[in-house]
Amino acid sequence: EAGVAQSPRYKIIEKRQSVAFWCNPISGHATLYWYQQILGQGPKLLIQFQNNGVVDDSQLPKDRFSAERLKGVDSTLKIQPAKLEDSAVYLCASSLAGSFSYEQYFGPGTRLTVT
Amino acid sequence: RKEVEQDPGPFNVPEGATVAFNCTYSNSASQSFFWYRQDCRKEPKLLMSVYSSGNEDGRFTAQLNRASQYISLLIRDSKLSDSATYLCVADNNAGNMLTFGGGTRLMVKP
């Protein structure tokens, strides 16, 4: 079974530029999560989708971050404009449903460096 | 105060040793707890769920102490391949968000 796919794997941009990340969850997984993991810290949830609806985006910096999950499958996360403190690994995860009885499977992440 | 707090380590132990990590959580209403393992520059992977009665999976044992609001992970007979960062995770009781601790780094040496 294919895992969670993410692209690109690495991205280097200058501050104030824009960047977009893509995620393709495991087939059949209704719930999709975007996490931000800063070096030396644990992952922090940015947004959670159930199919194509947003379940929680309370920790998403909405002035610069946006995310969508059209058709309830693939998802994109965008940062516009980027700041130095956005340098992190952006992890996408998916699960069969939103209940924690279902395991979250993580993708390999996109490592973003903002200079 | 962080919602989920862990000693960052590193814990340096010889092969075959027993090592234990503790993790404290601040939300007394949290219901679901997990340990995830994260290898260097890799994604986190679920190691085990933590049940009220405690649970064991091979060399790994997880315990939950609700009164003191801490979770523990015990690794017996450590292997070189156990070297990784172990992330403690608790839910927010609203059923829609997991909070990860900062991780505890374990290094098992020959």
Coordinates of C-alpha atoms in Angstrom, one line a residue:
Chain A
E1 CA 0.0 0.0 0.0
A2 CA 1.4 3.4 -1.0
G3 CA 2.1 5.8 1.9
V4 CA 1.4 9.5 2.2
A5 CA 3.2 11.4 -0.6
Q6 CA 4.5 14.9 -0.3
S7 CA 6.3 17.2 -2.6
P8 CA 8.6 18.9 -2.9
R9 CA 11.0 17.2 -0.4
Y10 CA 13.1 20.3 0.0
K11 CA 12.5 24.0 -0.7
I12 CA 14.7 27.1 -0.1
I13 CA 13.1 30.5 -0.5
E14 CA 13.9 34.1 0.5
K15 CA 11.7 35.8 3.1
R16 CA 8.6 37.5 1.7
Q17 CA 8.4 34.9 -1.2
S18 CA 5.5 32.5 -1.5
V19 CA 5.7 28.7 -1.4
A20 CA 3.2 25.8 -1.8
F21 CA 3.4 22.2 -0.6
W22 CA 1.4 19.3 -1.9
C23 CA 0.1 16.2 -0.1
N24 CA -1.6 13.0 -1.4
P25 CA -2.9 11.0 1.5
I26 CA -3.3 7.2 1.6
S27 CA -6.2 6.1 -0.6
G28 CA -9.4 6.0 1.3
H29 CA -8.2 8.1 4.2
A30 CA -10.9 10.7 5.0
T31 CA -8.9 12.8 7.5
L32 CA -5.8 14.8 6.5
Y33 CA -3.5 16.8 8.8
W34 CA -0.8 19.4 8.2
Y35 CA 1.8 19.7 10.9
Q36 CA 4.7 22.1 11.3
Q37 CA 7.9 20.7 13.0
I38 CA 10.5 23.2 14.0
L39 CA 14.0 21.7 14.6
G40 CA 14.2 20.2 18.1
Q41 CA 10.5 20.4 18.7
G42 CA 7.6 18.0 18.3
P43 CA 5.1 18.4 15.4
K44 CA 2.4 21.1 15.9
L45 CA -0.9 20.7 14.2
L46 CA -1.7 23.5 11.7
I47 CA -5.0 22.3 10.2
Q48 CA -7.2 19.2 10.1
F49 CA -9.5 18.2 7.2
Q50 CA -12.3 15.7 7.3
N51 CA -13.0 15.0 3.6
N52 CA -12.9 18.5 2.2
G53 CA -14.1 20.3 5.3
V54 CA -12.0 22.0 7.9
V55 CA -12.3 20.4 11.4
D56 CA -9.7 22.5 13.2
D57 CA -7.5 25.4 12.0
S58 CA -7.1 27.1 15.3
Q59 CA -3.3 27.0 15.2
L60 CA -2.9 28.1 11.5
P61 CA -1.5 31.6 11.1
K62 CA -4.2 32.7 8.8
D63 CA -2.6 36.0 7.9
R64 CA 0.0 34.1 5.9
F65 CA -0.9 30.4 5.8
S66 CA -3.7 28.9 3.8
A67 CA -4.7 25.3 3.0
E68 CA -7.3 23.6 0.9
R69 CA -8.4 20.1 0.2
L70 CA -10.4 20.1 -3.0
K71 CA -12.5 17.0 -3.7
G72 CA -11.5 15.5 -0.4
V73 CA -8.3 13.9 -1.6
D74 CA -5.1 15.9 -2.3
S75 CA -4.3 19.0 -0.3
T76 CA -2.0 22.0 -0.7
L77 CA -0.6 24.2 2.0
K78 CA 0.6 27.7 1.1
I79 CA 2.7 30.3 2.8
Q80 CA 2.5 33.9 1.5
P81 CA 4.7 35.8 2.4
A82 CA 7.2 33.6 4.2
K83 CA 9.1 34.7 7.3
L84 CA 12.4 33.4 8.6
E85 CA 10.6 31.7 11.5
D86 CA 8.6 29.5 9.0
S87 CA 11.8 27.4 8.4
A88 CA 10.6 24.0 9.5
V89 CA 9.6 20.6 8.2
Y90 CA 6.0 20.5 7.1
L91 CA 4.4 17.1 7.6
C92 CA 1.2 15.8 6.1
A93 CA -0.6 12.9 7.8
S94 CA -3.7 11.0 7.1
S95 CA -6.0 8.6 8.9
L96 CA -9.1 6.6 8.1
A97 CA -11.2 8.9 10.2
G98 CA -10.9 11.6 12.8
S99 CA -11.1 9.4 15.8
F100 CA -7.9 8.7 17.6
S101 CA -8.6 5.0 17.4
Y102 CA -7.3 5.3 13.9
E103 CA -3.5 5.6 13.4
Q104 CA -2.1 8.7 11.8
Y105 CA 0.3 7.9 9.0
F106 CA 2.9 10.6 8.2
G107 CA 4.4 11.5 4.9
P108 CA 8.2 12.2 4.6
G109 CA 7.7 15.9 5.0
T110 CA 8.9 19.0 3.1
R111 CA 11.9 20.7 4.6
L112 CA 11.5 24.5 4.1
T113 CA 14.4 26.9 4.6
V114 CA 13.6 30.6 4.5
T115 CA 16.7 32.9 4.1
Chain B
R1 CA 3.7 25.6 30.8
K2 CA 3.9 23.3 27.8
E3 CA 0.9 21.1 27.3
V4 CA 3.0 18.0 26.8
E5 CA 6.5 18.1 28.4
Q6 CA 9.4 15.7 27.9
D7 CA 13.1 15.6 28.9
P8 CA 14.9 16.2 25.6
G9 CA 17.8 14.0 26.6
P10 CA 19.8 12.6 25.0
F11 CA 19.8 9.4 27.0
N12 CA 23.0 7.5 26.2
V13 CA 22.7 3.9 27.2
P14 CA 24.7 0.7 26.4
E15 CA 23.1 -2.1 24.4
G16 CA 21.1 -4.4 26.6
A17 CA 20.2 -1.7 29.1
T18 CA 16.7 -0.8 30.3
V19 CA 15.7 2.8 29.9
A20 CA 12.6 4.7 30.9
F21 CA 11.2 8.0 29.7
N22 CA 8.5 10.0 31.4
C23 CA 6.2 12.6 29.9
T24 CA 3.8 15.0 31.7
Y25 CA 0.6 16.5 30.3
S26 CA -1.3 19.5 31.5
N27 CA -4.8 18.8 30.3
S28 CA -6.4 16.7 32.9
A29 CA -9.3 15.9 30.5
S30 CA -7.0 14.3 27.9
Q31 CA -8.3 10.8 27.1
S32 CA -6.0 9.4 24.4
F33 CA -2.2 9.0 24.7
F34 CA 0.4 7.6 22.4
W35 CA 4.1 7.2 21.9
Y36 CA 5.5 7.9 18.5
R37 CA 9.1 7.1 17.3
Q38 CA 10.9 9.5 14.9
D39 CA 14.2 8.6 13.3
C40 CA 16.7 11.3 12.4
R41 CA 15.3 13.3 9.4
K42 CA 12.4 10.9 9.0
E43 CA 8.6 11.1 9.7
P44 CA 7.1 10.1 13.1
K45 CA 5.6 6.6 13.3
L46 CA 3.2 5.2 15.9
L47 CA 5.0 3.0 18.4
M48 CA 2.2 2.3 20.7
S49 CA -1.0 3.6 22.2
V50 CA -1.1 4.0 26.0
Y51 CA -4.1 2.5 27.8
S52 CA -5.2 3.1 31.4
S53 CA -4.3 -0.4 32.4
G54 CA -0.9 -0.2 30.8
N55 CA 0.2 -2.1 27.8
E56 CA 3.2 -4.1 26.6
D57 CA 4.5 -4.8 23.2
G58 CA 7.6 -7.0 23.2
R59 CA 10.4 -5.0 24.8
F60 CA 8.3 -1.9 25.2
T61 CA 5.9 -1.1 28.1
A62 CA 3.8 2.0 28.3
Q63 CA 2.1 3.2 31.5
L64 CA -0.4 5.9 32.3
N65 CA -0.7 7.6 35.7
R66 CA -3.8 9.9 35.6
A67 CA -3.5 11.1 39.1
S68 CA -0.1 12.5 38.5
Q69 CA -0.7 13.2 34.8
Y70 CA 2.3 11.4 33.4
I71 CA 3.0 8.7 30.8
S72 CA 6.0 6.5 30.8
L73 CA 7.7 4.3 28.2
L74 CA 10.1 1.5 29.3
I75 CA 12.4 -0.1 26.9
R76 CA 14.1 -3.4 28.0
D77 CA 17.1 -5.0 26.4
S78 CA 17.9 -1.9 24.3
K79 CA 19.1 -2.4 20.7
L80 CA 21.2 -0.2 18.6
S81 CA 18.1 0.2 16.3
D82 CA 16.2 1.7 19.2
S83 CA 18.2 4.9 18.8
A84 CA 15.7 7.5 17.8
T85 CA 13.6 10.4 19.2
Y86 CA 10.5 9.3 21.2
L87 CA 7.5 11.6 21.0
C88 CA 4.8 11.6 23.7
V89 CA 1.4 12.6 22.5
A90 CA -1.9 13.5 24.2
D91 CA -5.3 14.5 22.8
N92 CA -7.1 17.8 23.7
N93 CA -10.2 16.0 24.8
A94 CA -12.3 17.7 22.2
G95 CA -11.4 14.7 20.0
N96 CA -10.0 16.7 17.2
M97 CA -6.3 17.5 18.0
L98 CA -3.2 15.7 19.2
T99 CA -0.5 17.6 21.0
F100 CA 3.0 16.3 20.6
G101 CA 5.8 16.7 23.2
G102 CA 9.2 17.9 22.1
G103 CA 10.6 14.4 22.1
T104 CA 13.2 12.5 24.1
R105 CA 16.3 11.5 22.2
L106 CA 17.7 8.0 22.9
M107 CA 21.1 6.9 21.8
V108 CA 22.0 3.2 22.3
K109 CA 25.7 2.5 22.0
P110 CA 27.6 -0.8 21.5

